[in-house]
Amino acid sequence: MRSIIARAATCIGIVVLAIGAMTGTAAAAAPAVSSVAAGFAHTCAISTDGALWCWGGNYTGQLGDGTTTDRTTPVRVGTATAWAGIDAGTSYTCAVQTGGTLWCWGSNRRGQLGDGTTINRTTPVPVGTATTWARVSAGDSHACAIRTGGTLWCWGSNRNGQLGVGMSVDTATTPVQVGTATNWASVTTGFAHTCAVRTDGTLWCWGDSSTGQLGLGILTYAATPTQVGTATTWTGATAGYAFTCAVRADGTLWCWGENGYGQLGVSGAYQTTPIQVGAATSWSRVNASDDTPCAVRTDGSLWCWGNNMLGQLGDGTTTHRFAPTRVGDANTWTTGFAVSYHSCAVRTDGSLWCWGNNMSGQLGDGTTTQRSTPAQVTLPG
């Protein structure tokens, strides 16, 4: 679903603001945010001091606060100040600390916490004993992570080959290495497929491709990593529910797979190979989940498209969009943003803004009121 690096990259208000006020800055007393992640009904963010905060739906313990109680405002996860990167799966969360340890919590029905069990956890549990984890991506019921040596590991459900280790394994409750390559740079997990970029700029995908989401020109599955085309200029990719988008070094944006809501940025049916989104050459990062992608340009503008049934595109409507639609007029969005049925994003001043579905309080504004434009989230001081 989303790809995060132990550097903080990923995305998603206490005060409801009109679009005209969307250029405001964060309250002086509020801790600045460095990265954010969005699950189906919960949100987590890391502040610049390394503290971790979560809020929203907590029915499987995905907030990590030791309870299963929903929270409409941010609550702190433990007392550690060493969190460096985070990603949220459908109903679980994984995060990396600066010492290279990896922790997961929440739903564990398919072993997606990687702790050797299928027991839900309401507080963070370590994924093994390794201290070399660099980045992690949490999908629906499987997760993948890269170590500092460039090796790639996955765990959880493998019913569609999404772990990349063939079909002999149905579920892996601890990490299994994907091949022997040592040059993986980033990884992203969708509902039942996975894609990853290598340091040589090649893009590889595997798992379910029933709507073409692997970009391989097939409608079946691939149980091991398979290269997408021959390009060597891919800089990053993101996996939605059944589609994928990726950015190239020349700033172009490409998508493929399911297109029922216009999530490919074009009209028409599904695509089994990459298709360019518009003609812009200024895209710097894209992130997607479910049926909605968002992307930021080098000028700091943020654009979203696809499914908008709950206002997750942030354009003040609930109209689905078949082409990138700008979120307000701000040019201060960073590459830290996250997407689900709600979206959140960080600005250059460290302020955090969320919009879309708020049924479980995942917008962090103390209410359960849906928002179709960005509203600021204030972390406790």
Tab-separated table of C-alpha atoms in Angstrom:
chain	number	residue	atom	x	y	z
A	1	MET	CA	0.000	0.000	0.000
A	2	ARG	CA	2.574	2.524	0.858
A	3	SER	CA	6.351	2.712	0.905
A	4	ILE	CA	8.312	4.362	3.707
A	5	ILE	CA	11.943	4.861	4.347
A	6	ALA	CA	13.583	5.170	7.715
A	7	ARG	CA	14.020	8.734	6.789
A	8	ALA	CA	10.430	9.658	6.936
A	9	ALA	CA	8.496	9.993	3.834
A	10	THR	CA	4.789	9.191	3.701
A	11	CYS	CA	1.661	11.153	4.317
A	12	ILE	CA	-1.941	12.381	5.579
A	13	GLY	CA	-6.932	18.890	11.763
A	14	ILE	CA	-8.029	20.237	14.795
A	15	VAL	CA	-9.426	23.386	13.121
A	16	VAL	CA	-11.588	23.199	10.002
A	17	LEU	CA	-10.298	25.730	7.492
A	18	ALA	CA	-11.753	27.126	4.312
A	19	ILE	CA	-9.780	26.565	1.149
A	20	GLY	CA	-8.743	30.181	1.186
A	21	ALA	CA	-7.073	29.690	4.550
A	22	MET	CA	-5.141	26.592	3.513
A	23	THR	CA	-1.849	28.469	3.403
A	24	GLY	CA	-1.762	29.017	7.154
A	25	THR	CA	1.129	27.788	9.263
A	26	ALA	CA	1.205	25.353	12.157
A	27	ALA	CA	0.545	26.593	15.663
A	28	ALA	CA	3.794	27.582	17.321
A	29	ALA	CA	3.329	25.199	20.251
A	30	ALA	CA	2.528	22.144	18.122
A	31	PRO	CA	5.364	19.657	17.543
A	32	ALA	CA	6.433	19.615	13.901
A	33	VAL	CA	5.774	16.457	11.897
A	34	SER	CA	8.368	14.697	9.758
A	35	SER	CA	6.330	11.800	8.312
A	36	VAL	CA	2.804	10.391	8.267
A	37	ALA	CA	1.081	7.122	7.352
A	38	ALA	CA	-2.582	6.276	6.723
A	39	GLY	CA	-4.326	2.934	7.190
A	40	PHE	CA	-7.930	2.119	6.374
A	41	ALA	CA	-9.264	3.954	9.446
A	42	HIS	CA	-6.197	5.112	11.374
A	43	THR	CA	-3.329	7.539	11.049
A	44	CYS	CA	0.146	7.670	12.570
A	45	ALA	CA	2.781	10.387	12.445
A	46	ILE	CA	6.344	10.882	13.637
A	47	SER	CA	7.244	14.276	15.069
A	48	THR	CA	10.647	15.824	14.454
A	49	ASP	CA	11.787	14.821	17.947
A	50	GLY	CA	11.336	11.145	17.031
A	51	ALA	CA	8.125	10.579	19.008
A	52	LEU	CA	5.328	8.501	17.469
A	53	TRP	CA	1.642	9.416	17.556
A	54	CYS	CA	-1.445	7.542	16.303
A	55	TRP	CA	-5.202	8.158	16.185
A	56	GLY	CA	-8.432	6.894	14.602
A	57	GLY	CA	-9.775	3.339	14.477
A	58	ASN	CA	-8.210	0.942	16.969
A	59	TYR	CA	-10.327	-2.214	16.723
A	60	THR	CA	-7.274	-4.481	16.392
A	61	GLY	CA	-4.822	-2.387	18.393
A	62	GLN	CA	-3.334	-0.606	15.376
A	63	LEU	CA	-2.766	2.593	17.378
A	64	GLY	CA	-0.254	0.817	19.620
A	65	ASP	CA	-1.452	2.434	22.848
A	66	GLY	CA	-2.275	-0.831	24.623
A	67	THR	CA	-6.031	-0.569	24.046
A	68	THR	CA	-8.606	-1.211	21.341
A	69	THR	CA	-10.319	2.133	21.918
A	70	ASP	CA	-10.743	4.525	18.983
A	71	ARG	CA	-9.071	7.915	19.397
A	72	THR	CA	-10.228	11.125	17.719
A	73	THR	CA	-7.058	13.008	18.666
A	74	PRO	CA	-3.400	11.899	18.566
A	75	VAL	CA	-2.137	9.628	21.359
A	76	ARG	CA	1.510	8.848	21.947
A	77	VAL	CA	2.852	5.360	21.269
A	78	GLY	CA	5.142	4.562	24.199
A	79	THR	CA	7.896	6.958	25.228
A	80	ALA	CA	10.586	6.242	22.627
A	81	THR	CA	12.017	9.165	20.675
A	82	ALA	CA	13.894	7.053	18.169
A	83	TRP	CA	11.232	6.463	15.521
A	84	ALA	CA	12.549	7.120	12.043
A	85	GLY	CA	10.009	5.771	9.529
A	86	ILE	CA	6.484	4.384	9.538
A	87	ASP	CA	3.837	2.805	7.343
A	88	ALA	CA	0.244	1.777	8.011
A	89	GLY	CA	-1.442	-1.313	6.617
A	90	THR	CA	-5.192	-1.786	6.499
A	91	SER	CA	-5.497	-2.390	10.251
A	92	TYR	CA	-1.926	-2.644	11.489
A	93	THR	CA	1.179	-0.482	11.672
A	94	CYS	CA	4.925	-1.026	11.236
A	95	ALA	CA	7.763	1.356	12.043
A	96	VAL	CA	11.561	1.471	12.050
A	97	GLN	CA	13.675	2.986	14.812
A	98	THR	CA	16.993	4.765	14.343
A	99	GLY	CA	18.856	1.750	15.722
A	100	GLY	CA	17.607	-0.358	12.816
A	101	THR	CA	15.001	-2.337	14.752
A	102	LEU	CA	11.590	-2.971	13.185
A	103	TRP	CA	8.329	-3.023	15.142
A	104	CYS	CA	4.731	-3.875	14.172
A	105	TRP	CA	1.359	-3.904	15.960
A	106	GLY	CA	-2.367	-4.305	15.311
A	107	SER	CA	-4.060	-7.001	13.222
A	108	ASN	CA	-2.050	-10.187	12.785
A	109	ARG	CA	-4.603	-12.548	11.241
A	110	ARG	CA	-2.273	-13.453	8.382
A	111	GLY	CA	1.016	-13.087	10.222
A	112	GLN	CA	1.591	-9.559	8.914
A	113	LEU	CA	3.264	-8.434	12.150
A	114	GLY	CA	6.169	-10.777	11.466
A	115	ASP	CA	6.532	-11.894	15.091
A	116	GLY	CA	6.036	-15.607	14.432
A	117	THR	CA	2.397	-15.643	15.579
A	118	THR	CA	-1.066	-14.727	14.342
A	119	ILE	CA	-1.985	-12.922	17.565
A	120	ASN	CA	-3.142	-9.297	17.389
A	121	ARG	CA	-0.905	-6.879	19.313
A	122	THR	CA	-1.974	-3.629	20.958
A	123	THR	CA	1.588	-2.403	21.533
A	124	PRO	CA	4.659	-2.565	19.269
A	125	VAL	CA	6.398	-5.956	19.053
A	126	PRO	CA	9.812	-6.462	17.420
A	127	VAL	CA	10.113	-8.185	14.067
A	128	GLY	CA	12.929	-10.565	14.917
A	129	THR	CA	16.197	-9.341	16.400
A	130	ALA	CA	17.860	-7.726	13.377
A	131	THR	CA	19.148	-4.178	13.766
A	132	THR	CA	19.659	-3.496	10.074
A	133	TRP	CA	16.163	-2.618	8.905
A	134	ALA	CA	16.072	0.537	6.790
A	135	ARG	CA	12.561	0.877	5.340
A	136	VAL	CA	9.209	-0.909	5.518
A	137	SER	CA	5.937	-1.047	3.593
A	138	ALA	CA	2.686	-2.380	5.062
A	139	GLY	CA	-0.021	-3.693	2.728
A	140	ASP	CA	-3.403	-5.209	3.462
A	141	SER	CA	-2.187	-8.471	5.002
A	142	HIS	CA	1.471	-8.649	4.017
A	143	ALA	CA	4.458	-6.433	4.648
A	144	CYS	CA	7.916	-6.074	3.123
A	145	ALA	CA	11.078	-4.360	4.326
A	146	ILE	CA	14.590	-3.637	3.106
A	147	ARG	CA	17.741	-4.008	5.173
A	148	THR	CA	20.783	-1.761	5.035
A	149	GLY	CA	22.601	-4.354	2.929
A	150	GLY	CA	19.993	-4.009	0.183
A	151	THR	CA	18.250	-7.336	0.787
A	152	LEU	CA	14.455	-7.542	0.608
A	153	TRP	CA	12.247	-9.472	3.032
A	154	CYS	CA	8.475	-10.078	3.091
A	155	TRP	CA	5.981	-11.776	5.427
A	156	GLY	CA	2.249	-12.312	5.936
A	157	SER	CA	-0.233	-13.590	3.357
A	158	ASN	CA	1.095	-15.178	0.155
A	159	ARG	CA	-2.141	-16.394	-1.415
A	160	ASN	CA	-1.397	-14.506	-4.625
A	161	GLY	CA	2.381	-14.790	-4.579
A	162	GLN	CA	2.802	-11.315	-3.082
A	163	LEU	CA	5.756	-12.380	-0.909
A	164	GLY	CA	7.817	-13.063	-4.025
A	165	VAL	CA	9.016	-16.490	-2.913
A	166	GLY	CA	6.869	-18.728	-5.107
A	167	MET	CA	3.580	-20.368	-4.206
A	168	SER	CA	4.761	-23.108	-1.849
A	169	VAL	CA	4.146	-20.845	1.159
A	170	ASP	CA	0.597	-19.725	2.019
A	171	THR	CA	1.495	-17.605	5.042
A	172	ALA	CA	4.841	-16.539	6.497
A	173	THR	CA	4.697	-15.305	10.084
A	174	THR	CA	8.355	-14.234	10.045
A	175	PRO	CA	10.330	-12.452	7.301
A	176	VAL	CA	11.486	-14.527	4.320
A	177	GLN	CA	14.116	-13.227	1.921
A	178	VAL	CA	13.010	-12.397	-1.609
A	179	GLY	CA	15.658	-13.837	-3.906
A	180	THR	CA	19.324	-13.047	-3.401
A	181	ALA	CA	19.601	-9.522	-4.826
A	182	THR	CA	21.341	-6.959	-2.629
A	183	ASN	CA	20.443	-3.813	-4.537
A	184	TRP	CA	16.846	-3.135	-3.538
A	185	ALA	CA	16.229	0.584	-2.918
A	186	SER	CA	12.498	0.853	-2.105
A	187	VAL	CA	9.431	-1.367	-1.832
A	188	THR	CA	5.662	-0.861	-1.855
A	189	THR	CA	2.817	-3.238	-0.974
A	190	GLY	CA	-0.774	-3.238	-2.224
A	191	PHE	CA	-3.722	-5.453	-1.379
A	192	ALA	CA	-2.131	-8.564	-2.895
A	193	HIS	CA	0.798	-7.358	-4.981
A	194	THR	CA	4.229	-5.899	-4.371
A	195	CYS	CA	6.582	-3.711	-6.399
A	196	ALA	CA	10.145	-2.629	-5.695
A	197	VAL	CA	12.801	-0.450	-7.299
A	198	ARG	CA	16.463	-1.441	-7.443
A	199	THR	CA	19.429	0.905	-7.215
A	200	ASP	CA	19.965	0.480	-10.967
A	201	GLY	CA	16.586	2.129	-11.633
A	202	THR	CA	14.775	-1.037	-12.682
A	203	LEU	CA	11.258	-1.762	-11.427
A	204	TRP	CA	10.048	-5.211	-10.413
A	205	CYS	CA	6.551	-6.403	-9.459
A	206	TRP	CA	4.958	-9.651	-8.290
A	207	GLY	CA	1.765	-11.083	-6.809
A	208	ASP	CA	-1.794	-10.630	-8.081
A	209	SER	CA	-2.223	-9.159	-11.559
A	210	SER	CA	-5.898	-9.885	-12.183
A	211	THR	CA	-6.412	-6.288	-13.341
A	212	GLY	CA	-2.926	-5.710	-14.716
A	213	GLN	CA	-1.476	-4.146	-11.569
A	214	LEU	CA	1.947	-5.740	-12.099
A	215	GLY	CA	2.459	-3.879	-15.377
A	216	LEU	CA	3.649	-7.040	-17.086
A	217	GLY	CA	0.916	-7.287	-19.715
A	218	ILE	CA	-0.696	-10.235	-17.908
A	219	LEU	CA	-3.959	-10.842	-16.049
A	220	THR	CA	-2.870	-13.728	-13.832
A	221	TYR	CA	-0.103	-13.571	-11.231
A	222	ALA	CA	3.664	-13.695	-10.869
A	223	ALA	CA	5.014	-15.387	-7.746
A	224	THR	CA	8.560	-14.035	-8.010
A	225	PRO	CA	9.914	-10.574	-8.898
A	226	THR	CA	9.532	-9.830	-12.611
A	227	GLN	CA	10.907	-6.728	-14.299
A	228	VAL	CA	8.432	-4.136	-15.581
A	229	GLY	CA	9.574	-3.254	-19.072
A	230	THR	CA	13.200	-2.346	-19.703
A	231	ALA	CA	13.418	1.190	-18.295
A	232	THR	CA	16.247	1.922	-15.868
A	233	THR	CA	15.015	5.338	-14.744
A	234	TRP	CA	12.386	4.492	-12.128
A	235	THR	CA	12.862	6.443	-8.881
A	236	GLY	CA	9.910	5.207	-6.822
A	237	ALA	CA	6.632	3.298	-7.014
A	238	THR	CA	3.430	2.980	-5.002
A	239	ALA	CA	0.894	0.150	-4.903
A	240	GLY	CA	-2.812	0.811	-4.475
A	241	TYR	CA	-5.503	-1.796	-3.981
A	242	ALA	CA	-5.216	-3.195	-7.520
A	243	PHE	CA	-3.165	-0.621	-9.397
A	244	THR	CA	0.331	0.824	-9.336
A	245	CYS	CA	1.899	4.206	-10.083
A	246	ALA	CA	5.558	5.162	-10.406
A	247	VAL	CA	7.763	8.164	-11.136
A	248	ARG	CA	10.761	8.246	-13.479
A	249	ALA	CA	13.928	10.298	-13.194
A	250	ASP	CA	12.669	12.669	-15.903
A	251	GLY	CA	9.729	13.658	-13.689
A	252	THR	CA	7.097	11.765	-15.655
A	253	LEU	CA	4.359	9.811	-13.869
A	254	TRP	CA	3.067	6.411	-14.969
A	255	CYS	CA	0.185	4.210	-13.738
A	256	TRP	CA	-1.317	0.823	-14.595
A	257	GLY	CA	-3.873	-1.716	-13.367
A	258	GLU	CA	-7.501	-1.206	-12.297
A	259	ASN	CA	-9.131	2.063	-13.394
A	260	GLY	CA	-12.723	1.896	-12.164
A	261	TYR	CA	-12.458	5.256	-10.376
A	262	GLY	CA	-9.985	6.930	-12.715
A	263	GLN	CA	-7.036	6.078	-10.477
A	264	LEU	CA	-4.758	5.741	-13.512
A	265	GLY	CA	-5.286	9.412	-14.309
A	266	VAL	CA	-6.916	8.623	-17.649
A	267	SER	CA	-10.332	7.514	-18.866
A	268	GLY	CA	-10.969	3.958	-19.966
A	269	ALA	CA	-10.556	0.418	-18.721
A	270	TYR	CA	-7.696	-1.215	-16.866
A	271	GLN	CA	-4.168	-1.096	-18.264
A	272	THR	CA	-1.772	-4.047	-18.106
A	273	THR	CA	1.344	-1.993	-18.893
A	274	PRO	CA	2.445	1.476	-17.720
A	275	ILE	CA	0.644	4.448	-19.257
A	276	GLN	CA	1.816	8.035	-18.766
A	277	VAL	CA	-0.346	10.365	-16.680
A	278	GLY	CA	-0.590	13.603	-18.621
A	279	ALA	CA	2.475	15.318	-20.037
A	280	ALA	CA	3.928	16.940	-16.907
A	281	THR	CA	7.615	16.342	-16.187
A	282	SER	CA	7.710	17.787	-12.682
A	283	TRP	CA	6.410	14.921	-10.526
A	284	SER	CA	8.657	14.123	-7.569
A	285	ARG	CA	6.743	11.492	-5.557
A	286	VAL	CA	3.499	9.523	-5.758
A	287	ASN	CA	1.658	7.594	-3.046
A	288	ALA	CA	-1.505	5.508	-3.308
A	289	SER	CA	-3.813	3.250	-1.375
A	290	ASP	CA	-7.145	1.627	-2.118
A	291	ASP	CA	-8.378	3.410	-5.290
A	292	THR	CA	-6.821	6.846	-4.792
A	293	PRO	CA	-3.349	8.186	-5.645
A	294	CYS	CA	-1.841	11.561	-4.763
A	295	ALA	CA	1.391	13.048	-6.050
A	296	VAL	CA	3.501	16.111	-5.355
A	297	ARG	CA	5.328	18.183	-7.948
A	298	THR	CA	8.690	19.865	-7.644
A	299	ASP	CA	6.934	23.216	-7.139
A	300	GLY	CA	5.372	21.926	-3.904
A	301	SER	CA	1.840	21.545	-5.261
A	302	LEU	CA	-0.192	18.455	-4.321
A	303	TRP	CA	-2.518	16.632	-6.702
A	304	CYS	CA	-4.978	13.751	-6.137
A	305	TRP	CA	-7.318	11.730	-8.353
A	306	GLY	CA	-9.422	8.565	-8.484
A	307	ASN	CA	-11.958	7.539	-5.829
A	308	ASN	CA	-13.389	10.534	-3.967
A	309	MET	CA	-16.484	9.054	-2.321
A	310	LEU	CA	-15.435	10.359	1.103
A	311	GLY	CA	-13.686	13.564	0.065
A	312	GLN	CA	-10.215	12.017	0.127
A	313	LEU	CA	-9.082	14.045	-2.898
A	314	GLY	CA	-9.317	17.241	-0.845
A	315	ASP	CA	-10.901	19.317	-3.604
A	316	GLY	CA	-14.064	20.207	-1.697
A	317	THR	CA	-16.215	17.643	-3.517
A	318	THR	CA	-16.995	13.928	-3.498
A	319	THR	CA	-16.685	13.636	-7.279
A	320	HIS	CA	-14.348	10.975	-8.658
A	321	ARG	CA	-11.566	12.427	-10.809
A	322	PHE	CA	-10.007	10.807	-13.890
A	323	ALA	CA	-7.104	13.253	-13.984
A	324	PRO	CA	-4.879	14.804	-11.301
A	325	THR	CA	-6.784	17.521	-9.427
A	326	ARG	CA	-4.962	20.079	-7.319
A	327	VAL	CA	-5.461	20.167	-3.545
A	328	GLY	CA	-6.001	23.860	-2.810
A	329	ASP	CA	-3.436	26.377	-4.025
A	330	ALA	CA	-0.586	25.840	-1.558
A	331	ASN	CA	2.941	25.273	-2.870
A	332	THR	CA	4.384	24.150	0.445
A	333	TRP	CA	3.595	20.433	0.453
A	334	THR	CA	6.519	18.103	1.099
A	335	THR	CA	7.042	14.533	-0.093
A	336	GLY	CA	5.586	13.388	3.255
A	337	PHE	CA	1.989	12.423	2.550
A	338	ALA	CA	-0.256	9.360	2.785
A	339	VAL	CA	-3.475	8.200	1.156
A	340	SER	CA	-6.356	5.866	2.006
A	341	TYR	CA	-10.063	6.687	2.303
A	342	HIS	CA	-8.602	9.700	4.048
A	343	SER	CA	-5.458	11.590	3.129
A	344	CYS	CA	-2.835	13.426	5.147
A	345	ALA	CA	0.127	15.562	4.150
A	346	VAL	CA	2.963	17.528	5.724
A	347	ARG	CA	3.958	21.066	4.761
A	348	THR	CA	7.406	22.601	4.758
A	349	ASP	CA	6.719	24.255	8.130
A	350	GLY	CA	6.115	20.828	9.691
A	351	SER	CA	2.349	21.272	9.982
A	352	LEU	CA	0.109	18.263	9.314
A	353	TRP	CA	-3.182	18.381	7.437
A	354	CYS	CA	-5.814	15.655	6.907
A	355	TRP	CA	-9.085	15.263	5.000
A	356	GLY	CA	-11.586	12.634	3.830
A	357	ASN	CA	-13.219	9.847	5.842
A	358	ASN	CA	-13.396	10.522	9.581
A	359	MET	CA	-15.760	7.806	10.793
A	360	SER	CA	-13.266	6.592	13.406
A	361	GLY	CA	-11.599	9.918	14.132
A	362	GLN	CA	-8.712	9.319	11.725
A	363	LEU	CA	-8.506	13.020	10.844
A	364	GLY	CA	-7.403	13.730	14.408
A	365	ASP	CA	-9.558	16.815	14.891
A	366	GLY	CA	-11.540	15.536	17.870
A	367	THR	CA	-14.640	14.776	15.792
A	368	THR	CA	-15.964	12.102	13.467
A	369	THR	CA	-17.048	14.622	10.838
A	370	GLN	CA	-15.996	13.979	7.244
A	371	ARG	CA	-13.864	16.714	5.613
A	372	SER	CA	-13.453	17.321	1.880
A	373	THR	CA	-10.703	19.940	2.273
A	374	PRO	CA	-7.524	19.854	4.390
A	375	ALA	CA	-7.877	20.580	8.106
A	376	GLN	CA	-4.900	20.965	10.414
A	377	VAL	CA	-3.954	18.292	12.946
A	378	THR	CA	-2.234	19.497	16.113
A	379	LEU	CA	-0.070	17.071	18.040
A	380	PRO	CA	-0.091	17.516	21.834
A	381	GLY	CA	2.679	19.883	22.927
